[in-house]
Amino acid sequence: MTEPSELTDLTARQLLAGYRAGSFSPTEATRAVLARIDEVQPRLNAFVRVDTEAALAQADAATRRWHAGEPMGLLDGVPVSVKDTLLQAGGPTLRGSNAVSERGSWTEDSPAVARLREHGAVLVGKTTTPEFGWKGVTDSPRTGVTRNPYDPARTAGGSSGGSAVAVATGAAPLSLGTDGGGSIRIPASFCGVVGLKPTYGRVPLHPASSFGTLSHVGPMARDAADAALLLDVISGADHRDPTALEPPAHSYTAALAEDAAAGVKGLRIGYSSSLGGQVAVRPAVAAAVRAAVTRLAALGAYVEEADPDFADPVDVFHTLWDAGAARMVHQLSPGQRQLLDPGLRVIAARGARLLALDLLAAHDARLEIGRRMARFHRRYDLLVTPTLPLTAFEAGRESPASAAPNRWTGWTPFTYPFNLTQQPAATVPVGFDADGLPIGLQLIAARHGDAVVLRAAAAFPGSPMG
């Protein structure tokens, strides 16, 4: 019998194998996860709400199904956490904001959460986010600061920071995150886990994000195979999102298994260390990423240095992001607005001053970047970059002290461009700096190339934290 403390070190696939073999039950695994949450929460503040009673009831039901030889779906009995920007029936979705009331019936699941229930997942808790997911670190007026599991004095990143911490510490092997400018990839990189922003529309979203078609829903996991498993679950259709793609024709898990023998052999990879000299990357990050690229070449990929053909689109991104913030804040009462994070009020005010012509120009620029990346991918299956140019900095800050007064986009130049283009992009852990902080490698494919991203991500072992 596996000891409960060890169950939290297992991947979702290992848990399912254990249930199948009768080595342990979903109830035992869920109790171990809940104990781990109790252990890490006071130190790291990754959870907004943990519903122990409901989680154990779900786990007990899964245990009965496994004992009867009738498991339900792909994740029956696997503990999963959910970012608190996604609706989950049975409790409030507070979005890190004091402007959101807990009152109400809260009877609706977001599409991805509904798919989790259909596949028997155990929903252990909601994870922290900055207010309405507006920035690349996780602190909010409502829930305070979420901290890095490798050094609690450092940030976990954001906006899916609580989800990244949960996966990294074993407080559920899988988590749902959202990504509007890097919000899955940033915290996954800082916390040493795998995070995937799928092609836009691959995972349905409802209600629609105030940040429009920048925002994606995706999996966070310890390795690529678990991310593929979760993507298989949450890619199901949902009538509430008219922008959603048709469900994929093939399983991502099956595709990984089919590609396992070849791995990355034959993939054409363009490696950009600094987006053509536009980004100053810290030496430790640059060295770890270069070593990882060398590994891809040694495994049979064709690798050459190649930069995508676009200038930093930060102004384009800010136009769309700030307009989304303005739209969100506009729906609040004056009293509610006074409760908001001061930084969110600043960008919302900036967005309120934009003209329709500004938004149309940003849309045109966005399409042009997309065309340029489509040309790039005619030559290369993947673009590989650092996920971030730095490792985790001081907790409680939007940017490193040395970068003030920059906004979070000042240190995330590798992530937000690919929200503009709506391409699939993943981060995988590839090493540590001298302070023991994780370093991430980013893998980007053409639109609808999610399976290629996962195939390359599988070349790396995944989260080193046990």
GROMACS .gro file of C-alpha atoms in nm:
model
  466
    1MET     CA    1   0.000   0.000   0.000
    2THR     CA    2   0.134   0.344  -0.095
    3GLU     CA    3   0.160   0.576   0.202
    4PRO     CA    4  -0.074   0.879   0.185
    5SER     CA    5   0.219   1.122   0.187
    6GLU     CA    6   0.351   0.957  -0.131
    7LEU     CA    7   0.021   0.977  -0.317
    8THR     CA    8   0.066   1.352  -0.359
    9ASP     CA    9   0.386   1.289  -0.553
   10LEU     CA   10   0.207   1.090  -0.825
   11THR     CA   11   0.093   1.217  -1.162
   12ALA     CA   12  -0.270   1.186  -1.264
   13ARG     CA   13  -0.180   0.891  -1.486
   14GLN     CA   14  -0.005   0.716  -1.197
   15LEU     CA   15  -0.308   0.769  -0.976
   16LEU     CA   16  -0.535   0.619  -1.241
   17ALA     CA   17  -0.302   0.320  -1.278
   18GLY     CA   18  -0.312   0.271  -0.901
   19TYR     CA   19  -0.692   0.285  -0.895
   20ARG     CA   20  -0.705   0.034  -1.179
   21ALA     CA   21  -0.469  -0.203  -0.998
   22GLY     CA   22  -0.648  -0.161  -0.665
   23SER     CA   23  -0.329  -0.035  -0.497
   24PHE     CA   24  -0.513   0.260  -0.345
   25SER     CA   25  -0.843   0.442  -0.389
   26PRO     CA   26  -0.961   0.787  -0.495
   27THR     CA   27  -1.067   0.844  -0.135
   28GLU     CA   28  -0.714   0.779  -0.010
   29ALA     CA   29  -0.562   0.999  -0.280
   30THR     CA   30  -0.805   1.282  -0.208
   31ARG     CA   31  -0.742   1.266   0.166
   32ALA     CA   32  -0.368   1.287   0.097
   33VAL     CA   33  -0.419   1.589  -0.130
   34LEU     CA   34  -0.639   1.765   0.125
   35ALA     CA   35  -0.372   1.706   0.390
   36ARG     CA   36  -0.110   1.850   0.157
   37ILE     CA   37  -0.328   2.158   0.098
   38ASP     CA   38  -0.353   2.207   0.475
   39GLU     CA   39   0.026   2.185   0.492
   40VAL     CA   40   0.114   2.431   0.215
   41GLN     CA   41  -0.170   2.683   0.241
   42PRO     CA   42  -0.042   2.877   0.546
   43ARG     CA   43   0.298   2.918   0.381
   44LEU     CA   44   0.209   2.977   0.017
   45ASN     CA   45  -0.157   3.089   0.002
   46ALA     CA   46  -0.255   2.902  -0.315
   47PHE     CA   47  -0.623   2.837  -0.241
   48VAL     CA   48  -0.925   3.063  -0.207
   49ARG     CA   49  -1.162   2.788  -0.101
   50VAL     CA   50  -1.131   2.418  -0.021
   51ASP     CA   51  -1.456   2.220   0.005
   52THR     CA   52  -1.342   1.915   0.198
   53GLU     CA   53  -1.686   1.762   0.241
   54ALA     CA   54  -1.780   1.787  -0.129
   55ALA     CA   55  -1.438   1.662  -0.242
   56LEU     CA   56  -1.455   1.356  -0.019
   57ALA     CA   57  -1.809   1.281  -0.135
   58GLN     CA   58  -1.690   1.294  -0.499
   59ALA     CA   59  -1.390   1.076  -0.411
   60ASP     CA   60  -1.604   0.820  -0.229
   61ALA     CA   61  -1.835   0.796  -0.530
   62ALA     CA   62  -1.533   0.744  -0.757
   63THR     CA   63  -1.401   0.474  -0.522
   64ARG     CA   64  -1.730   0.287  -0.547
   65ARG     CA   65  -1.720   0.307  -0.927
   66TRP     CA   66  -1.364   0.174  -0.943
   67HIS     CA   67  -1.451  -0.109  -0.703
   68ALA     CA   68  -1.744  -0.197  -0.928
   69GLY     CA   69  -1.514  -0.192  -1.233
   70GLU     CA   70  -1.714   0.094  -1.384
   71PRO     CA   71  -1.495   0.409  -1.381
   72MET     CA   72  -1.653   0.720  -1.529
   73GLY     CA   73  -1.457   0.909  -1.794
   74LEU     CA   74  -1.087   0.981  -1.819
   75LEU     CA   75  -1.022   1.135  -1.476
   76ASP     CA   76  -1.238   0.937  -1.239
   77GLY     CA   77  -1.119   1.007  -0.886
   78VAL     CA   78  -0.827   1.234  -0.982
   79PRO     CA   79  -0.803   1.548  -0.763
   80VAL     CA   80  -0.808   1.870  -0.970
   81SER     CA   81  -0.801   2.235  -0.864
   82VAL     CA   82  -0.963   2.522  -1.055
   83LYS     CA   83  -0.853   2.883  -1.091
   84ASP     CA   84  -1.101   3.116  -0.922
   85THR     CA   85  -1.187   3.300  -1.242
   86LEU     CA   86  -1.379   2.995  -1.373
   87LEU     CA   87  -1.732   2.927  -1.251
   88GLN     CA   88  -1.780   2.620  -1.035
   89ALA     CA   89  -2.129   2.536  -0.912
   90GLY     CA   90  -2.169   2.512  -0.538
   91GLY     CA   91  -1.964   2.814  -0.434
   92PRO     CA   92  -1.879   3.170  -0.534
   93THR     CA   93  -1.622   3.262  -0.798
   94LEU     CA   94  -1.465   3.568  -0.637
   95ARG     CA   95  -1.196   3.648  -0.899
   96GLY     CA   96  -0.970   3.792  -0.629
   97SER     CA   97  -1.195   4.093  -0.589
   98ASN     CA   98  -1.370   4.260  -0.299
   99ALA     CA   99  -1.608   4.399  -0.560
  100VAL     CA  100  -1.758   4.050  -0.610
  101SER     CA  101  -2.026   3.945  -0.363
  102GLU     CA  102  -2.037   3.590  -0.229
  103ARG     CA  103  -2.417   3.607  -0.227
  104GLY     CA  104  -2.608   3.427  -0.499
  105SER     CA  105  -2.699   3.076  -0.605
  106TRP     CA  106  -2.373   2.996  -0.792
  107THR     CA  107  -2.528   2.703  -0.980
  108GLU     CA  108  -2.333   2.714  -1.309
  109ASP     CA  109  -2.007   2.549  -1.413
  110SER     CA  110  -1.778   2.697  -1.675
  111PRO     CA  111  -1.741   2.461  -1.974
  112ALA     CA  112  -1.404   2.321  -1.865
  113VAL     CA  113  -1.532   2.259  -1.512
  114ALA     CA  114  -1.841   2.087  -1.652
  115ARG     CA  115  -1.614   1.857  -1.854
  116LEU     CA  116  -1.417   1.772  -1.537
  117ARG     CA  117  -1.737   1.665  -1.362
  118GLU     CA  118  -1.843   1.453  -1.660
  119HIS     CA  119  -1.510   1.269  -1.641
  120GLY     CA  120  -1.531   1.203  -1.268
  121ALA     CA  121  -1.262   1.443  -1.146
  122VAL     CA  122  -1.258   1.534  -0.777
  123LEU     CA  123  -1.279   1.913  -0.745
  124VAL     CA  124  -1.070   1.988  -0.437
  125GLY     CA  125  -1.064   2.368  -0.440
  126LYS     CA  126  -1.045   2.705  -0.613
  127THR     CA  127  -0.702   2.865  -0.655
  128THR     CA  128  -0.586   3.223  -0.619
  129THR     CA  129  -0.566   3.488  -0.889
  130PRO     CA  130  -0.489   3.859  -0.904
  131GLU     CA  131  -0.804   4.066  -0.929
  132PHE     CA  132  -0.991   3.957  -1.243
  133GLY     CA  133  -0.664   3.802  -1.365
  134TRP     CA  134  -0.528   4.140  -1.474
  135LYS     CA  135  -0.152   4.099  -1.412
  136GLY     CA  136   0.138   3.855  -1.427
  137VAL     CA  137   0.174   3.799  -1.051
  138THR     CA  138  -0.075   3.663  -0.802
  139ASP     CA  139  -0.175   3.902  -0.527
  140SER     CA  140  -0.511   4.064  -0.477
  141PRO     CA  141  -0.699   4.289  -0.235
  142ARG     CA  142  -0.920   3.994  -0.142
  143THR     CA  143  -0.675   3.705  -0.094
  144GLY     CA  144  -0.334   3.865  -0.042
  145VAL     CA  145  -0.006   3.732  -0.184
  146THR     CA  146   0.053   3.386  -0.330
  147ARG     CA  147   0.414   3.272  -0.283
  148ASN     CA  148   0.661   3.056  -0.469
  149PRO     CA  149   0.708   2.699  -0.342
  150TYR     CA  150   1.084   2.715  -0.408
  151ASP     CA  151   1.123   3.037  -0.205
  152PRO     CA  152   0.821   3.189  -0.028
  153ALA     CA  153   0.986   3.531  -0.041
  154ARG     CA  154   0.943   3.519  -0.421
  155THR     CA  155   0.634   3.550  -0.638
  156ALA     CA  156   0.456   3.248  -0.782
  157GLY     CA  157   0.382   3.450  -1.097
  158GLY     CA  158   0.034   3.491  -1.234
  159SER     CA  159  -0.235   3.519  -1.303
  160SER     CA  160  -0.281   3.143  -1.253
  161GLY     CA  161  -0.037   3.150  -0.962
  162GLY     CA  162  -0.243   2.946  -0.718
  163SER     CA  163  -0.288   2.672  -0.977
  164ALA     CA  164   0.088   2.657  -1.045
  165VAL     CA  165   0.165   2.630  -0.673
  166ALA     CA  166  -0.100   2.360  -0.628
  167VAL     CA  167   0.053   2.143  -0.901
  168ALA     CA  168   0.413   2.206  -0.792
  169THR     CA  169   0.347   2.108  -0.430
  170GLY     CA  170   0.126   1.805  -0.492
  171ALA     CA  171  -0.189   1.984  -0.376
  172ALA     CA  172  -0.367   1.818  -0.674
  173PRO     CA  173  -0.175   1.685  -0.977
  174LEU     CA  174  -0.383   1.885  -1.226
  175SER     CA  175  -0.524   2.235  -1.237
  176LEU     CA  176  -0.721   2.456  -1.473
  177GLY     CA  177  -0.565   2.793  -1.553
  178THR     CA  178  -0.643   3.080  -1.786
  179ASP     CA  179  -0.398   3.272  -2.004
  180GLY     CA  180  -0.461   3.617  -2.152
  181GLY     CA  181  -0.100   3.733  -2.183
  182GLY     CA  182   0.100   3.452  -2.027
  183SER     CA  183  -0.110   3.375  -1.722
  184ILE     CA  184  -0.062   2.997  -1.746
  185ARG     CA  185   0.296   3.003  -1.874
  186ILE     CA  186   0.435   3.271  -1.638
  187PRO     CA  187   0.350   3.096  -1.308
  188ALA     CA  188   0.422   2.752  -1.453
  189SER     CA  189   0.772   2.873  -1.543
  190PHE     CA  190   0.830   3.038  -1.203
  191CYS     CA  191   0.703   2.728  -1.017
  192GLY     CA  192   0.867   2.461  -1.232
  193VAL     CA  193   0.561   2.289  -1.381
  194VAL     CA  194   0.415   2.236  -1.729
  195GLY     CA  195   0.156   2.484  -1.853
  196LEU     CA  196  -0.018   2.488  -2.192
  197LYS     CA  197  -0.207   2.772  -2.357
  198PRO     CA  198  -0.396   2.582  -2.628
  199THR     CA  199  -0.499   2.722  -2.964
  200TYR     CA  200  -0.770   2.982  -2.906
  201GLY     CA  201  -1.111   2.814  -2.904
  202ARG     CA  202  -0.973   2.466  -2.838
  203VAL     CA  203  -1.118   2.486  -2.486
  204PRO     CA  204  -1.459   2.658  -2.466
  205LEU     CA  205  -1.496   2.951  -2.226
  206HIS     CA  206  -1.809   3.091  -2.064
  207PRO     CA  207  -1.874   3.357  -1.952
  208ALA     CA  208  -1.658   3.528  -2.210
  209SER     CA  209  -1.353   3.705  -2.071
  210SER     CA  210  -1.354   4.084  -2.054
  211PHE     CA  211  -1.018   4.057  -2.229
  212GLY     CA  212  -1.192   3.904  -2.527
  213THR     CA  213  -1.011   3.667  -2.760
  214LEU     CA  214  -0.679   3.713  -2.582
  215SER     CA  215  -0.793   3.475  -2.309
  216HIS     CA  216  -0.748   3.097  -2.328
  217VAL     CA  217  -0.827   2.815  -2.084
  218GLY     CA  218  -0.568   2.542  -2.047
  219PRO     CA  219  -0.409   2.264  -1.841
  220MET     CA  220  -0.139   2.290  -1.577
  221ALA     CA  221   0.033   1.966  -1.481
  222ARG     CA  222   0.358   1.803  -1.376
  223ASP     CA  223   0.441   1.670  -1.721
  224ALA     CA  224   0.330   1.684  -2.082
  225ALA     CA  225   0.143   1.354  -2.074
  226ASP     CA  226  -0.077   1.474  -1.786
  227ALA     CA  227  -0.134   1.803  -1.970
  228ALA     CA  228  -0.244   1.606  -2.277
  229LEU     CA  229  -0.483   1.401  -2.064
  230LEU     CA  230  -0.643   1.710  -1.915
  231LEU     CA  231  -0.664   1.875  -2.258
  232ASP     CA  232  -0.849   1.569  -2.388
  233VAL     CA  233  -1.107   1.622  -2.115
  234ILE     CA  234  -1.161   1.997  -2.139
  235SER     CA  235  -1.163   2.022  -2.520
  236GLY     CA  236  -1.521   1.896  -2.531
  237ALA     CA  237  -1.782   2.107  -2.708
  238ASP     CA  238  -2.004   2.356  -2.527
  239HIS     CA  239  -2.290   2.550  -2.686
  240ARG     CA  240  -2.228   2.854  -2.465
  241ASP     CA  241  -1.910   2.956  -2.651
  242PRO     CA  242  -1.979   3.041  -3.018
  243THR     CA  243  -1.605   3.092  -3.081
  244ALA     CA  244  -1.512   2.738  -2.973
  245LEU     CA  245  -1.353   2.500  -3.221
  246GLU     CA  246  -1.498   2.163  -3.308
  247PRO     CA  247  -1.375   1.893  -3.067
  248PRO     CA  248  -1.042   1.748  -3.182
  249ALA     CA  249  -1.063   1.452  -3.414
  250HIS     CA  250  -0.797   1.259  -3.223
  251SER     CA  251  -0.693   1.220  -2.860
  252TYR     CA  252  -0.385   1.417  -2.756
  253THR     CA  253  -0.294   1.135  -2.521
  254ALA     CA  254  -0.311   0.882  -2.803
  255ALA     CA  255  -0.107   1.109  -3.029
  256LEU     CA  256   0.166   1.132  -2.765
  257ALA     CA  257   0.173   0.755  -2.734
  258GLU     CA  258   0.198   0.715  -3.110
  259ASP     CA  259   0.481   0.969  -3.128
  260ALA     CA  260   0.668   0.827  -2.828
  261ALA     CA  261   0.912   0.620  -3.033
  262ALA     CA  262   1.005   0.907  -3.266
  263GLY     CA  263   0.990   1.178  -3.001
  264VAL     CA  264   1.107   1.505  -3.153
  265LYS     CA  265   1.305   1.337  -3.430
  266GLY     CA  266   1.250   1.522  -3.756
  267LEU     CA  267   1.080   1.828  -3.608
  268ARG     CA  268   1.200   2.157  -3.757
  269ILE     CA  269   1.271   2.399  -3.474
  270GLY     CA  270   1.354   2.768  -3.492
  271TYR     CA  271   1.534   2.879  -3.175
  272SER     CA  272   1.510   3.246  -3.078
  273SER     CA  273   1.712   3.334  -2.770
  274SER     CA  274   1.603   3.699  -2.751
  275LEU     CA  275   1.344   3.765  -3.025
  276GLY     CA  276   1.612   3.916  -3.245
  277GLY     CA  277   1.795   4.102  -2.971
  278GLN     CA  278   1.479   4.268  -2.839
  279VAL     CA  279   1.493   4.098  -2.497
  280ALA     CA  280   1.770   4.106  -2.235
  281VAL     CA  281   1.776   3.753  -2.091
  282ARG     CA  282   1.954   3.673  -1.767
  283PRO     CA  283   2.262   3.454  -1.821
  284ALA     CA  284   2.138   3.161  -1.611
  285VAL     CA  285   1.810   3.153  -1.805
  286ALA     CA  286   1.988   3.179  -2.139
  287ALA     CA  287   2.227   2.896  -2.049
  288ALA     CA  288   1.951   2.659  -1.931
  289VAL     CA  289   1.739   2.724  -2.238
  290ARG     CA  290   2.033   2.678  -2.474
  291ALA     CA  291   2.115   2.346  -2.304
  292ALA     CA  292   1.753   2.236  -2.349
  293VAL     CA  293   1.763   2.329  -2.718
  294THR     CA  294   2.083   2.127  -2.752
  295ARG     CA  295   1.894   1.835  -2.599
  296LEU     CA  296   1.622   1.866  -2.865
  297ALA     CA  297   1.887   1.857  -3.136
  298ALA     CA  298   2.052   1.554  -2.978
  299LEU     CA  299   1.714   1.377  -2.984
  300GLY     CA  300   1.692   1.426  -3.360
  301ALA     CA  301   1.520   1.760  -3.412
  302TYR     CA  302   1.652   1.993  -3.682
  303VAL     CA  303   1.738   2.310  -3.489
  304GLU     CA  304   1.863   2.642  -3.617
  305GLU     CA  305   1.863   2.992  -3.477
  306ALA     CA  306   1.572   3.187  -3.622
  307ASP     CA  307   1.384   3.492  -3.498
  308PRO     CA  308   1.016   3.559  -3.571
  309ASP     CA  309   0.961   3.859  -3.794
  310PHE     CA  310   0.789   4.109  -3.568
  311ALA     CA  311   0.881   4.398  -3.340
  312ASP     CA  312   0.769   4.392  -2.977
  313PRO     CA  313   0.388   4.429  -2.997
  314VAL     CA  314   0.352   4.556  -2.641
  315ASP     CA  315   0.159   4.867  -2.746
  316VAL     CA  316  -0.084   4.655  -2.946
  317PHE     CA  317  -0.131   4.425  -2.650
  318HIS     CA  318  -0.179   4.717  -2.408
  319THR     CA  319  -0.449   4.866  -2.628
  320LEU     CA  320  -0.651   4.546  -2.625
  321TRP     CA  321  -0.575   4.461  -2.261
  322ASP     CA  322  -0.654   4.807  -2.127
  323ALA     CA  323  -0.976   4.822  -2.328
  324GLY     CA  324  -1.080   4.493  -2.171
  325ALA     CA  325  -1.003   4.625  -1.825
  326ALA     CA  326  -1.207   4.938  -1.897
  327ARG     CA  327  -1.502   4.731  -2.012
  328MET     CA  328  -1.485   4.517  -1.699
  329VAL     CA  329  -1.462   4.813  -1.461
  330HIS     CA  330  -1.736   5.003  -1.645
  331GLN     CA  331  -1.986   4.739  -1.530
  332LEU     CA  332  -1.908   4.807  -1.163
  333SER     CA  333  -2.066   5.068  -0.940
  334PRO     CA  334  -1.856   5.365  -0.820
  335GLY     CA  335  -1.837   5.202  -0.477
  336GLN     CA  336  -1.714   4.875  -0.623
  337ARG     CA  337  -1.448   5.056  -0.827
  338GLN     CA  338  -1.303   5.204  -0.512
  339LEU     CA  339  -1.236   4.851  -0.385
  340LEU     CA  340  -1.020   4.758  -0.684
  341ASP     CA  341  -0.647   4.701  -0.700
  342PRO     CA  342  -0.496   5.047  -0.774
  343GLY     CA  343  -0.301   4.908  -1.071
  344LEU     CA  344  -0.620   4.771  -1.225
  345ARG     CA  345  -0.784   5.111  -1.187
  346VAL     CA  346  -0.491   5.271  -1.367
  347ILE     CA  347  -0.506   5.049  -1.675
  348ALA     CA  348  -0.887   5.065  -1.683
  349ALA     CA  349  -0.870   5.446  -1.686
  350ARG     CA  350  -0.615   5.426  -1.966
  351GLY     CA  351  -0.842   5.193  -2.159
  352ALA     CA  352  -1.142   5.422  -2.114
  353ARG     CA  353  -0.956   5.694  -2.306
  354LEU     CA  354  -0.907   5.477  -2.615
  355LEU     CA  355  -1.095   5.548  -2.936
  356ALA     CA  356  -1.263   5.296  -3.163
  357LEU     CA  357  -0.996   5.373  -3.421
  358ASP     CA  358  -0.728   5.272  -3.169
  359LEU     CA  359  -0.891   4.933  -3.124
  360LEU     CA  360  -0.929   4.879  -3.500
  361ALA     CA  361  -0.565   4.968  -3.555
  362ALA     CA  362  -0.461   4.723  -3.282
  363HIS     CA  363  -0.676   4.455  -3.444
  364ASP     CA  364  -0.507   4.515  -3.781
  365ALA     CA  365  -0.162   4.496  -3.620
  366ARG     CA  366  -0.262   4.176  -3.445
  367LEU     CA  367  -0.364   4.016  -3.773
  368GLU     CA  368  -0.034   4.117  -3.932
  369ILE     CA  369   0.166   3.950  -3.653
  370GLY     CA  370  -0.047   3.641  -3.706
  371ARG     CA  371   0.034   3.641  -4.078
  372ARG     CA  372   0.405   3.674  -4.006
  373MET     CA  373   0.397   3.383  -3.765
  374ALA     CA  374   0.204   3.175  -4.018
  375ARG     CA  375   0.488   3.238  -4.265
  376PHE     CA  376   0.743   3.143  -3.997
  377HIS     CA  377   0.568   2.811  -3.941
  378ARG     CA  378   0.579   2.724  -4.310
  379ARG     CA  379   0.950   2.669  -4.245
  380TYR     CA  380   0.946   2.560  -3.879
  381ASP     CA  381   0.720   2.325  -3.685
  382LEU     CA  382   0.810   2.502  -3.361
  383LEU     CA  383   0.946   2.827  -3.232
  384VAL     CA  384   1.144   2.782  -2.910
  385THR     CA  385   1.225   3.067  -2.670
  386PRO     CA  386   1.282   3.122  -2.301
  387THR     CA  387   0.943   3.142  -2.134
  388LEU     CA  388   1.060   3.443  -1.936
  389PRO     CA  389   1.388   3.637  -1.935
  390LEU     CA  390   1.423   3.602  -1.557
  391THR     CA  391   1.333   3.383  -1.261
  392ALA     CA  392   1.089   3.461  -0.979
  393PHE     CA  393   1.141   3.795  -0.807
  394GLU     CA  394   1.015   3.947  -0.480
  395ALA     CA  395   0.661   3.851  -0.380
  396GLY     CA  396   0.402   4.127  -0.357
  397ARG     CA  397   0.538   4.330  -0.650
  398GLU     CA  398   0.403   4.364  -1.004
  399SER     CA  399   0.759   4.386  -1.139
  400PRO     CA  400   1.110   4.334  -1.001
  401ALA     CA  401   1.235   4.624  -0.791
  402SER     CA  402   1.500   4.697  -1.052
  403ALA     CA  403   1.231   4.730  -1.322
  404ALA     CA  404   0.993   4.969  -1.145
  405PRO     CA  405   0.784   5.150  -1.261
  406ASN     CA  406   0.728   4.901  -1.546
  407ARG     CA  407   0.401   4.714  -1.568
  408TRP     CA  408   0.408   4.332  -1.576
  409THR     CA  409   0.438   4.335  -1.955
  410GLY     CA  410   0.787   4.482  -1.910
  411TRP     CA  411   0.922   4.141  -1.807
  412THR     CA  412   0.697   3.905  -2.010
  413PRO     CA  413   0.796   3.983  -2.372
  414PHE     CA  414   0.806   3.616  -2.471
  415THR     CA  415   0.448   3.535  -2.367
  416TYR     CA  416   0.191   3.800  -2.467
  417PRO     CA  417   0.275   3.807  -2.843
  418PHE     CA  418   0.131   3.457  -2.877
  419ASN     CA  419  -0.198   3.556  -2.718
  420LEU     CA  420  -0.228   3.809  -2.998
  421THR     CA  421  -0.170   3.532  -3.254
  422GLN     CA  422  -0.382   3.273  -3.066
  423GLN     CA  423  -0.119   3.001  -3.118
  424PRO     CA  424  -0.064   2.706  -2.884
  425ALA     CA  425   0.229   2.769  -2.650
  426ALA     CA  426   0.360   2.564  -2.358
  427THR     CA  427   0.627   2.605  -2.094
  428VAL     CA  428   0.833   2.317  -1.956
  429PRO     CA  429   1.087   2.330  -1.670
  430VAL     CA  430   1.447   2.294  -1.791
  431GLY     CA  431   1.667   2.389  -1.496
  432PHE     CA  432   1.737   2.622  -1.207
  433ASP     CA  433   1.933   2.939  -1.145
  434ALA     CA  434   2.196   2.981  -0.871
  435ASP     CA  435   1.920   3.056  -0.617
  436GLY     CA  436   1.744   2.727  -0.694
  437LEU     CA  437   1.458   2.894  -0.881
  438PRO     CA  438   1.302   2.717  -1.181
  439ILE     CA  439   1.366   2.818  -1.544
  440GLY     CA  440   1.116   2.754  -1.823
  441LEU     CA  441   1.146   2.683  -2.196
  442GLN     CA  442   0.860   2.795  -2.423
  443LEU     CA  443   0.741   2.587  -2.720
  444ILE     CA  444   0.514   2.753  -2.979
  445ALA     CA  445   0.345   2.591  -3.282
  446ALA     CA  446   0.118   2.715  -3.558
  447ARG     CA  447  -0.252   2.748  -3.480
  448HIS     CA  448  -0.407   2.404  -3.426
  449GLY     CA  449  -0.062   2.257  -3.364
  450ASP     CA  450  -0.133   2.166  -3.000
  451ALA     CA  451  -0.024   1.805  -3.055
  452VAL     CA  452   0.314   1.921  -3.187
  453VAL     CA  453   0.367   2.137  -2.878
  454LEU     CA  454   0.283   1.846  -2.650
  455ARG     CA  455   0.509   1.613  -2.850
  456ALA     CA  456   0.806   1.842  -2.795
  457ALA     CA  457   0.713   1.910  -2.431
  458ALA     CA  458   0.723   1.535  -2.369
  459ALA     CA  459   1.097   1.542  -2.440
  460PHE     CA  460   1.142   1.695  -2.093
  461PRO     CA  461   1.074   1.509  -1.768
  462GLY     CA  462   0.842   1.766  -1.610
  463SER     CA  463   0.822   1.905  -1.258
  464PRO     CA  464   1.130   1.832  -1.043
  465MET     CA  465   0.953   1.902  -0.712
  466GLY     CA  466   0.837   1.589  -0.534
   0.00000   0.00000   0.00000
